[in-house]
Tab-separated table of C-alpha atoms and ligand atoms in Angstrom:
chain	number	residue	atom	x	y	z
A	799	UNK	CA	-101.267	-19.815	70.018
A	800	UNK	CA	-101.958	-16.557	68.263
A	801	UNK	CA	-100.988	-16.500	64.593
A	802	UNK	CA	-101.103	-13.151	62.822
A	803	UNK	CA	-102.427	-12.897	59.287
A	804	UNK	CA	-102.200	-10.290	56.544
A	805	UNK	CA	-105.676	-9.010	57.428
A	806	UNK	CA	-104.704	-8.140	60.996
A	807	UNK	CA	-104.206	-4.500	61.834
A	808	UNK	CA	-100.566	-3.663	62.375
A	809	UNK	CA	-101.481	-1.897	65.592
A	810	UNK	CA	-103.052	-5.118	66.894
A	811	UNK	CA	-99.743	-6.945	66.457
A	812	UNK	CA	-97.934	-4.404	68.566
A	813	UNK	CA	-100.643	-4.344	71.194
A	814	UNK	CA	-100.357	-8.106	71.446
A	815	UNK	CA	-96.589	-8.005	71.821
A	816	UNK	CA	-94.511	-4.884	72.395
A	817	UNK	CA	-91.320	-6.776	71.711
A	818	UNK	CA	-92.311	-6.864	68.059
A	819	UNK	CA	-91.512	-3.151	67.777
A	820	UNK	CA	-87.819	-3.571	66.962
A	821	UNK	CA	-88.732	-6.494	64.700
A	822	UNK	CA	-91.009	-4.408	62.499
A	823	UNK	CA	-88.432	-1.592	62.510
A	824	UNK	CA	-85.999	-3.996	60.868
A	825	UNK	CA	-88.338	-4.085	57.908
A	826	UNK	CA	-88.250	-0.293	57.744
A	827	UNK	CA	-91.742	0.055	59.169
A	828	UNK	CA	-92.264	3.122	61.321
A	829	UNK	CA	-95.068	3.908	63.732
A	830	UNK	CA	-98.133	6.019	62.996
A	831	UNK	CA	-99.824	3.326	60.937
A	832	UNK	CA	-103.412	4.291	61.764
A	833	UNK	CA	-105.636	1.288	61.278
A	834	UNK	CA	-103.846	-0.134	58.257
A	835	UNK	CA	-103.526	-3.882	57.906
A	836	UNK	CA	-100.311	-5.849	57.682
A	837	UNK	CA	-100.946	-6.345	53.985
A	838	UNK	CA	-101.410	-2.635	53.278
A	839	UNK	CA	-98.282	-1.664	55.164
A	840	UNK	CA	-96.221	-4.352	53.483
A	841	UNK	CA	-97.311	-3.142	50.048
A	842	UNK	CA	-96.560	0.477	50.947
A	843	UNK	CA	-93.085	-0.422	52.131
A	844	UNK	CA	-92.279	-2.927	49.410
A	845	UNK	CA	-92.035	-5.806	51.871
A	846	UNK	CA	-92.665	-9.448	51.016
A	847	UNK	CA	-95.707	-9.986	53.232
A	848	UNK	CA	-95.366	-13.732	53.668
A	849	UNK	CA	-91.778	-13.286	54.754
A	850	UNK	CA	-92.866	-10.571	57.177
A	851	UNK	CA	-95.581	-12.785	58.640
A	852	UNK	CA	-93.282	-15.761	58.966
A	853	UNK	CA	-90.754	-13.655	60.882
A	854	UNK	CA	-93.208	-11.967	63.261
A	855	UNK	CA	-95.092	-15.184	63.956
A	856	UNK	CA	-91.904	-17.114	64.666
A	857	UNK	CA	-90.837	-14.328	67.020
A	858	UNK	CA	-94.195	-14.115	68.747
A	859	UNK	CA	-94.698	-17.852	69.277
A	860	UNK	CA	-91.731	-19.867	70.332
A	861	UNK	CA	-93.524	-23.072	69.422
A	862	UNK	CA	-94.447	-21.887	65.979
A	863	UNK	CA	-91.557	-22.113	63.637
A	864	UNK	CA	-92.667	-22.270	60.018
A	865	UNK	CA	-89.510	-23.919	58.753
A	866	UNK	CA	-90.995	-25.074	55.494
A	867	UNK	CA	-92.451	-21.655	54.752
A	868	UNK	CA	-89.344	-19.778	55.729
A	869	UNK	CA	-87.240	-22.095	53.645
A	870	UNK	CA	-88.994	-20.947	50.499
A	871	UNK	CA	-87.781	-17.339	50.716
A	872	UNK	CA	-84.758	-15.964	48.981
A	873	UNK	CA	-81.699	-16.152	51.221
A	874	UNK	CA	-81.125	-12.500	50.328
A	875	UNK	CA	-84.287	-11.546	52.225
A	876	UNK	CA	-83.103	-13.561	55.190
A	877	UNK	CA	-79.621	-12.027	55.057
A	878	UNK	CA	-81.055	-8.562	54.968
A	879	UNK	CA	-83.191	-9.261	57.995
A	880	UNK	CA	-80.249	-10.785	59.878
A	881	UNK	CA	-78.068	-7.774	59.074
A	882	UNK	CA	-80.700	-5.362	60.313
A	883	UNK	CA	-80.850	-7.387	63.494
A	884	UNK	CA	-77.071	-7.198	63.933
A	885	UNK	CA	-77.291	-3.462	63.482
A	886	UNK	CA	-79.922	-3.245	66.189
A	887	UNK	CA	-77.611	-5.111	68.548
A	888	UNK	CA	-74.416	-3.231	67.784
A	889	UNK	CA	-75.856	0.247	67.495
A	890	UNK	CA	-78.582	0.117	70.086
A	891	UNK	CA	-78.701	-2.800	72.511
A	892	UNK	CA	-75.005	-3.195	73.338
A	893	UNK	CA	-74.346	0.530	73.927
A	894	UNK	CA	-77.493	0.642	76.023
A	895	UNK	CA	-76.488	-2.333	78.168
A	896	UNK	CA	-73.051	-0.879	78.584
A	897	UNK	CA	-74.253	2.495	79.740
A	898	UNK	CA	-76.793	0.949	82.094
A	899	UNK	CA	-74.055	-1.161	83.617
A	900	UNK	CA	-71.684	1.787	83.993
A	901	UNK	CA	-74.483	3.712	85.601
A	902	UNK	CA	-75.111	0.890	88.024
A	903	UNK	CA	-71.444	0.643	88.900
A	904	UNK	CA	-71.022	4.354	89.576
A	905	UNK	CA	-74.058	4.316	91.848
A	906	UNK	CA	-72.881	1.415	93.964
A	907	UNK	CA	-71.814	1.533	97.560
A	908	UNK	CA	-68.845	-0.134	99.193
A	909	UNK	CA	-68.206	-3.679	98.064
A	910	UNK	CA	-68.651	-2.897	94.419
A	911	UNK	CA	-65.726	-5.140	93.458
A	912	UNK	CA	-68.281	-7.822	92.699
A	913	UNK	CA	-70.049	-5.679	90.147
A	914	UNK	CA	-66.623	-4.937	88.762
A	915	UNK	CA	-66.441	-8.654	87.936
A	916	UNK	CA	-69.757	-8.360	86.155
A	917	UNK	CA	-68.391	-5.508	84.123
A	918	UNK	CA	-65.340	-7.564	83.130
A	919	UNK	CA	-67.600	-10.440	82.196
A	920	UNK	CA	-69.844	-8.196	80.153
A	921	UNK	CA	-66.911	-6.563	78.322
A	922	UNK	CA	-65.591	-9.969	77.349
A	923	UNK	CA	-68.990	-11.082	76.121
A	924	UNK	CA	-69.449	-7.918	74.118
A	925	UNK	CA	-66.098	-8.426	72.438
A	926	UNK	CA	-66.951	-12.017	71.568
A	927	UNK	CA	-70.358	-11.111	70.240
A	928	UNK	CA	-68.960	-8.330	68.057
A	929	UNK	CA	-66.415	-10.757	66.645
A	930	UNK	CA	-69.180	-13.295	66.054
A	931	UNK	CA	-71.184	-10.717	64.124
A	932	UNK	CA	-68.136	-9.522	62.168
A	933	UNK	CA	-67.357	-13.079	61.094
A	934	UNK	CA	-70.872	-13.561	59.850
A	935	UNK	CA	-70.970	-10.276	57.972
A	936	UNK	CA	-67.483	-10.487	56.519
A	937	UNK	CA	-67.252	-14.160	55.683
A	938	UNK	CA	-70.538	-16.030	55.805
A	939	UNK	CA	-72.987	-13.541	54.343
A	940	UNK	CA	-70.764	-12.503	51.397
A	941	UNK	CA	-70.244	-16.175	50.634
A	942	UNK	CA	-74.004	-16.661	50.421
A	943	UNK	CA	-74.451	-13.625	48.169
A	944	UNK	CA	-71.702	-14.909	45.897
A	945	UNK	CA	-73.268	-18.302	45.787
A	946	UNK	CA	-76.602	-16.893	44.717
A	947	UNK	CA	-74.912	-14.903	41.998
A	948	UNK	CA	-73.737	-18.228	40.671
A	949	UNK	CA	-70.190	-17.966	41.809
A	950	UNK	CA	-69.387	-21.097	43.620
A	951	UNK	CA	-65.791	-20.232	44.202
A	952	UNK	CA	-64.147	-23.627	44.006
A	953	UNK	CA	-60.819	-22.284	45.088
A	954	UNK	CA	-62.068	-21.157	48.434
A	955	UNK	CA	-62.929	-24.155	50.460
A	956	UNK	CA	-65.385	-22.444	52.790
A	957	UNK	CA	-68.793	-24.106	52.830
A	958	UNK	CA	-71.842	-23.270	54.876
A	959	UNK	CA	-71.329	-26.472	56.858
A	960	UNK	CA	-68.168	-24.866	58.282
A	961	UNK	CA	-70.303	-22.041	59.593
A	962	UNK	CA	-72.805	-24.473	61.024
A	963	UNK	CA	-70.121	-26.407	62.845
A	964	UNK	CA	-68.448	-23.349	64.272
A	965	UNK	CA	-71.515	-21.276	64.969
A	966	UNK	CA	-71.043	-20.490	68.638
A	967	UNK	CA	-73.709	-20.088	71.202
A	968	UNK	CA	-74.257	-16.431	72.041
A	969	UNK	CA	-77.087	-16.829	74.545
A	970	UNK	CA	-75.362	-18.685	77.356
A	971	UNK	CA	-73.520	-15.651	78.645
A	972	UNK	CA	-76.740	-13.657	78.790
A	973	UNK	CA	-78.246	-16.373	80.945
A	974	UNK	CA	-75.132	-16.274	83.136
A	975	UNK	CA	-75.166	-12.513	83.483
A	976	UNK	CA	-78.739	-12.662	84.678
A	977	UNK	CA	-78.188	-15.507	87.101
A	978	UNK	CA	-75.025	-13.957	88.539
A	979	UNK	CA	-76.973	-10.800	89.357
A	980	UNK	CA	-80.077	-12.574	90.590
A	981	UNK	CA	-78.291	-15.094	92.727
A	982	UNK	CA	-74.720	-14.274	93.634
A	983	UNK	CA	-73.806	-10.604	93.554
A	984	UNK	CA	-74.308	-8.601	96.759
A	985	UNK	CA	-76.885	-5.910	96.097
A	986	UNK	CA	-74.784	-2.850	96.814
A	987	UNK	CA	-76.150	-1.172	93.711
A	988	UNK	CA	-79.196	0.990	93.060
A	989	UNK	CA	-82.067	-1.450	92.652
A	990	UNK	CA	-83.904	0.536	89.967
A	991	UNK	CA	-80.787	0.776	87.823
A	992	UNK	CA	-80.227	-2.942	88.178
A	993	UNK	CA	-83.823	-3.685	87.229
A	994	UNK	CA	-83.468	-1.581	84.103
A	995	UNK	CA	-80.357	-3.471	83.143
A	996	UNK	CA	-82.027	-6.846	83.699
A	997	UNK	CA	-85.057	-5.845	81.661
A	998	UNK	CA	-82.919	-4.761	78.708
A	999	UNK	CA	-80.982	-7.985	79.096
A	1000	UNK	CA	-84.012	-10.259	79.027
A	1001	UNK	CA	-85.432	-8.488	75.993
A	1002	UNK	CA	-82.098	-8.959	74.280
A	1003	UNK	CA	-81.977	-12.627	75.260
A	1004	UNK	CA	-85.264	-13.390	73.590
A	1005	UNK	CA	-84.307	-11.448	70.495
A	1006	UNK	CA	-80.932	-13.070	70.027
A	1007	UNK	CA	-82.278	-16.581	70.561
A	1008	UNK	CA	-84.755	-15.974	67.783
A	1009	UNK	CA	-81.932	-14.593	65.653
A	1010	UNK	CA	-79.670	-17.603	66.185
A	1011	UNK	CA	-82.563	-19.913	65.431
A	1012	UNK	CA	-83.097	-18.226	62.055
A	1013	UNK	CA	-79.393	-18.610	61.268
A	1014	UNK	CA	-79.228	-22.258	62.262
A	1015	UNK	CA	-82.549	-23.600	61.114
A	1016	UNK	CA	-83.367	-21.361	58.147
A	1017	UNK	CA	-80.236	-19.910	56.624
A	1018	UNK	CA	-78.018	-22.973	56.849
A	1019	UNK	CA	-80.356	-25.580	55.288
A	1020	UNK	CA	-81.380	-23.090	52.611
A	1021	UNK	CA	-77.781	-22.444	51.590
A	1022	UNK	CA	-76.930	-26.144	51.788
A	1023	UNK	CA	-79.684	-26.856	49.279
A	1024	UNK	CA	-78.275	-24.245	46.900
A	1025	UNK	CA	-74.758	-25.626	47.262
A	1026	UNK	CA	-76.046	-29.066	46.417
A	1027	UNK	CA	-77.873	-27.820	43.336
A	1028	UNK	CA	-74.828	-26.028	42.047
A	1029	UNK	CA	-72.451	-28.854	42.505
A	1030	UNK	CA	-74.945	-31.398	41.262
B	215	UNK	CA	-95.300	-34.224	82.354
B	216	UNK	CA	-93.830	-37.523	81.266
B	217	UNK	CA	-90.674	-38.006	79.247
B	218	UNK	CA	-91.255	-40.155	76.199
B	219	UNK	CA	-88.461	-42.450	75.204
B	220	UNK	CA	-88.392	-44.769	72.219
B	221	UNK	CA	-86.221	-47.828	71.966
B	222	UNK	CA	-85.510	-49.572	68.687
B	223	UNK	CA	-83.359	-52.587	69.385
B	224	UNK	CA	-83.420	-56.193	68.262
B	225	UNK	CA	-81.252	-57.732	70.954
B	226	UNK	CA	-83.353	-58.692	73.958
B	227	UNK	CA	-80.612	-58.101	76.512
B	228	UNK	CA	-79.932	-54.568	75.392
B	229	UNK	CA	-83.562	-53.651	74.866
B	230	UNK	CA	-84.871	-55.043	78.141
B	231	UNK	CA	-81.853	-53.809	80.093
B	232	UNK	CA	-82.142	-50.308	78.730
B	233	UNK	CA	-85.874	-50.211	79.389
B	234	UNK	CA	-85.333	-51.341	82.981
B	235	UNK	CA	-82.733	-48.638	83.612
B	236	UNK	CA	-84.890	-45.941	82.058
B	237	UNK	CA	-87.920	-46.943	84.082
B	238	UNK	CA	-86.050	-46.220	87.289
B	239	UNK	CA	-87.118	-42.657	86.738
B	240	UNK	CA	-90.899	-42.758	87.168
B	241	UNK	CA	-91.269	-39.790	84.834
B	242	UNK	CA	-89.858	-41.790	81.949
B	243	UNK	CA	-92.336	-43.457	79.639
B	244	UNK	CA	-90.657	-46.126	77.547
B	245	UNK	CA	-92.071	-47.223	74.198
B	246	UNK	CA	-90.552	-50.093	72.234
B	247	UNK	CA	-90.677	-49.684	68.456
B	248	UNK	CA	-90.191	-52.529	65.987
B	249	UNK	CA	-88.567	-50.605	63.196
B	250	UNK	CA	-86.976	-47.350	62.154
B	251	UNK	CA	-89.926	-46.752	59.818
B	252	UNK	CA	-92.279	-46.633	62.754
B	253	UNK	CA	-90.167	-43.901	64.244
B	254	UNK	CA	-90.150	-41.866	61.045
B	255	UNK	CA	-93.912	-42.024	61.014
B	256	UNK	CA	-94.060	-40.797	64.580
B	257	UNK	CA	-91.636	-37.987	63.797
B	258	UNK	CA	-93.902	-36.723	61.044
B	259	UNK	CA	-97.085	-36.875	63.072
B	260	UNK	CA	-96.127	-35.609	66.507
B	261	UNK	CA	-94.042	-32.790	67.803
B	262	UNK	CA	-93.320	-33.408	71.454
B	263	UNK	CA	-89.867	-33.925	72.898
B	264	UNK	CA	-88.493	-37.435	72.722
B	265	UNK	CA	-85.319	-39.391	73.206
B	266	UNK	CA	-84.659	-42.296	70.843
B	267	UNK	CA	-82.259	-45.124	71.610
B	268	UNK	CA	-81.274	-47.149	68.554
B	269	UNK	CA	-78.333	-49.033	67.047
B	270	UNK	CA	-75.845	-46.773	65.281
B	271	UNK	CA	-76.550	-48.412	61.927
B	272	UNK	CA	-80.293	-48.162	62.242
B	273	UNK	CA	-80.787	-45.235	59.853
B	274	UNK	CA	-79.420	-44.075	56.574
B	275	UNK	CA	-77.300	-40.940	56.804
B	276	UNK	CA	-79.983	-38.764	55.243
B	277	UNK	CA	-82.553	-40.018	57.733
B	278	UNK	CA	-80.249	-39.138	60.620
B	279	UNK	CA	-79.889	-35.616	59.287
B	280	UNK	CA	-83.637	-35.358	58.928
B	281	UNK	CA	-84.236	-36.498	62.494
B	282	UNK	CA	-81.460	-34.344	63.857
B	283	UNK	CA	-82.985	-31.270	62.269
B	284	UNK	CA	-85.926	-31.702	64.581
B	285	UNK	CA	-84.447	-30.322	67.761
B	286	UNK	CA	-87.134	-31.914	69.869
B	287	UNK	CA	-85.735	-35.342	69.177
B	288	UNK	CA	-82.538	-36.570	70.694
B	289	UNK	CA	-80.942	-39.603	69.103
B	290	UNK	CA	-78.760	-41.818	71.240
B	291	UNK	CA	-76.830	-44.541	69.478
B	292	UNK	CA	-76.252	-47.795	71.245
B	293	UNK	CA	-72.998	-49.211	69.997
B	294	UNK	CA	-71.538	-52.630	70.659
B	295	UNK	CA	-68.165	-51.640	69.200
B	296	UNK	CA	-67.356	-48.130	70.416
B	297	UNK	CA	-66.972	-46.632	73.828
B	298	UNK	CA	-69.386	-43.924	74.831
B	299	UNK	CA	-68.825	-40.462	73.348
B	300	UNK	CA	-70.634	-37.410	72.086
B	301	UNK	CA	-70.233	-36.325	68.477
B	302	UNK	CA	-69.647	-32.600	68.774
B	303	UNK	CA	-70.985	-31.747	65.326
B	304	UNK	CA	-74.258	-33.583	65.390
B	305	UNK	CA	-74.769	-33.571	69.150
B	306	UNK	CA	-75.606	-37.261	68.993
B	307	UNK	CA	-74.491	-39.264	72.015
B	308	UNK	CA	-73.303	-42.790	71.651
B	309	UNK	CA	-73.472	-45.134	74.592
B	310	UNK	CA	-71.876	-48.533	74.882
B	311	UNK	CA	-72.667	-51.547	77.002
B	312	UNK	CA	-70.162	-50.155	79.478
B	313	UNK	CA	-72.045	-46.898	79.984
B	314	UNK	CA	-73.399	-46.645	83.524
B	315	UNK	CA	-77.072	-46.325	84.301
B	316	UNK	CA	-76.594	-42.955	85.956
B	317	UNK	CA	-75.107	-41.583	82.794
B	318	UNK	CA	-77.912	-42.988	80.671
B	319	UNK	CA	-80.527	-41.371	82.869
B	320	UNK	CA	-78.525	-38.177	82.750
B	321	UNK	CA	-78.587	-38.086	78.951
B	322	UNK	CA	-82.353	-38.428	78.996
B	323	UNK	CA	-82.805	-35.834	81.737
B	324	UNK	CA	-80.690	-33.240	80.049
B	325	UNK	CA	-82.796	-33.467	76.909
B	326	UNK	CA	-86.052	-32.971	78.742
B	327	UNK	CA	-84.554	-30.352	81.039
B	328	UNK	CA	-83.456	-27.623	78.729
B	329	UNK	CA	-85.834	-25.294	77.000
B	330	UNK	CA	-89.552	-25.725	77.249
B	331	UNK	CA	-89.619	-29.297	78.528
B	332	UNK	CA	-89.734	-30.334	82.124
B	333	UNK	CA	-87.986	-27.372	83.663
B	334	UNK	CA	-85.880	-28.393	86.586
B	335	UNK	CA	-85.453	-25.750	89.222
B	336	UNK	CA	-81.940	-24.705	90.047
B	337	UNK	CA	-81.023	-26.888	92.936
B	338	UNK	CA	-78.824	-24.261	94.570
B	339	UNK	CA	-77.103	-27.178	96.265
B	340	UNK	CA	-73.542	-26.813	97.502
B	341	UNK	CA	-70.962	-28.074	95.089
B	342	UNK	CA	-69.179	-31.224	96.188
B	343	UNK	CA	-65.439	-31.209	96.816
B	344	UNK	CA	-64.831	-32.917	93.502
B	345	UNK	CA	-67.016	-30.435	91.647
B	346	UNK	CA	-65.146	-27.516	93.186
B	347	UNK	CA	-61.907	-29.107	92.097
B	348	UNK	CA	-63.201	-29.425	88.543
B	349	UNK	CA	-64.566	-25.887	88.617
B	350	UNK	CA	-61.137	-24.613	89.636
B	351	UNK	CA	-59.640	-26.206	86.539
B	352	UNK	CA	-62.425	-24.951	84.274
B	353	UNK	CA	-62.027	-21.417	85.595
B	354	UNK	CA	-58.295	-21.596	85.007
B	355	UNK	CA	-58.852	-22.398	81.356
B	356	UNK	CA	-58.268	-26.153	81.249
B	357	UNK	CA	-60.081	-28.216	78.605
B	358	UNK	CA	-62.171	-31.265	79.460
B	359	UNK	CA	-59.455	-33.494	78.103
B	360	UNK	CA	-56.770	-31.822	80.208
B	361	UNK	CA	-58.914	-32.085	83.319
B	362	UNK	CA	-59.587	-35.759	82.629
B	363	UNK	CA	-55.861	-36.421	82.293
B	364	UNK	CA	-54.987	-34.483	85.437
B	365	UNK	CA	-57.536	-36.259	87.603
B	366	UNK	CA	-57.256	-39.704	85.999
B	367	UNK	CA	-60.946	-39.822	85.103
B	368	UNK	CA	-62.738	-40.172	81.769
B	369	UNK	CA	-63.842	-37.208	79.694
B	370	UNK	CA	-67.372	-38.462	80.102
B	371	UNK	CA	-67.076	-38.124	83.862
B	372	UNK	CA	-65.693	-34.607	83.502
B	373	UNK	CA	-68.643	-33.702	81.300
B	374	UNK	CA	-71.078	-35.155	83.820
B	375	UNK	CA	-69.464	-33.136	86.610
B	376	UNK	CA	-69.634	-29.985	84.530
B	377	UNK	CA	-73.299	-30.579	83.823
B	378	UNK	CA	-73.980	-30.990	87.527
B	379	UNK	CA	-72.061	-27.800	88.281
B	380	UNK	CA	-74.160	-25.906	85.750
B	381	UNK	CA	-77.333	-27.421	87.131
B	382	UNK	CA	-76.492	-26.430	90.671
B	383	UNK	CA	-75.224	-22.934	89.930
B	384	UNK	CA	-77.310	-21.930	86.918
B	385	UNK	CA	-74.126	-20.771	85.152
B	386	UNK	CA	-73.234	-22.204	81.736
B	387	UNK	CA	-70.277	-20.396	80.173
B	388	UNK	CA	-66.645	-20.758	81.164
B	389	UNK	CA	-66.257	-17.055	81.923
B	390	UNK	CA	-69.497	-17.120	83.931
B	391	UNK	CA	-68.195	-20.044	85.945
B	392	UNK	CA	-64.969	-18.150	86.504
B	393	UNK	CA	-66.881	-15.206	87.977
B	394	UNK	CA	-68.817	-17.624	90.168
B	395	UNK	CA	-65.608	-19.296	91.348
B	396	UNK	CA	-64.056	-15.944	92.238
B	397	UNK	CA	-67.185	-14.804	94.088
B	398	UNK	CA	-67.288	-18.008	96.097
B	399	UNK	CA	-63.561	-17.968	96.801
B	400	UNK	CA	-63.106	-21.272	94.989
B	401	UNK	CA	-60.196	-19.779	93.113
B	402	UNK	CA	-58.174	-17.175	94.879
B	403	UNK	CA	-57.264	-13.959	93.152
B	404	UNK	CA	-54.296	-13.046	95.278
B	405	UNK	CA	-51.706	-13.935	92.710
B	406	UNK	CA	-53.704	-13.386	89.569
B	407	UNK	CA	-56.064	-10.554	88.749
B	408	UNK	CA	-59.688	-11.305	87.826
B	409	UNK	CA	-59.174	-9.419	84.566
B	410	UNK	CA	-56.731	-12.103	83.448
B	411	UNK	CA	-58.999	-14.956	84.443
B	412	UNK	CA	-62.348	-13.864	83.034
C	1243	LIG	FE1	-75.974	-13.313	63.613
C	1244	LIG	FE1	-74.842	-16.047	64.783
């Protein structure tokens, strides 16, 4: 397992794992970093370097999940990171998947009814995911911010446990989309276009699993601890 | 790779019986523990996937939460009072003395199957007649409970069927299964458009 440290060059991180590019973007880091180290870049950009390292290491190694470390950061840092991730999905990944799918559909031969099913499936998933994200941003995240500002609103009976219990799985449909294409849909489409779609999809799958893990295993216990403190 | 299973259980009949059932799968490695404390020690030291069978009053509530946080460990309560069920919130299964051996092995398998553990290949096997029947209901939006009532079977059986369907097809979500069912002609779309079903 490769664990990055503050002394590593930022460029080495990216060379080791290209999928970290959107992750570092979420911290506001842009390319062109010469041979600066993680520490230097974090200082320049006003980023908490231990938080940065915890996030990139958890993303890079599925087996490495520094729960204890991550639990020590302010929930506001975590929220900010989660929001940036949502933005990446809604403004970049989803439109991209959609246009790749449309492209695939319009370049398909006879018998494209089957891909039409895929499009219906995708549209439904997209709608559900957007609702999922809206709920988090409009209800859950503001609740956490309020809580930190010492406003445990006793009148509203929402608690983070309600989020935990209702937090739906958003990865299953990605798995299904992939398997439907790989196994069951007749290949009447342009193969290159389909490959592009599948590659975007698998990158998204990894990203969103990491995202959900941070929500479930980091955000929830952290907020529960604060709730407990406040209510004694 | 072997599947490690711990049993904490005072009653000989239950402990020995459970161990015998679990050992039917040669991949399963059964370890008997004397106390809950021993398990807690294990939990702190090691990080591989495990399934733990124990009485439902074996741990304090806080200890259960602690164990449950570790997603590599699956707790299965053995209850002498209740029937078998799965607690949706905690994901903890409870089995009773009436639970069949197949189901017990299934619970263990499913824990070691998903994620990084022993990855079972998609079987790609044909669905059985019964599974197709269940799939038709699932695709038409019926809940597990409704399906159980319609077919006069237990919810547990419905869940087992659904797990097998997912294992065979590689499709997990309801809308994904609906697409599969349409593709395979398991539900016909003559009278209802796919857009309404998916
Ligand atoms: Fe989210
Ligand atoms: Fe979420």
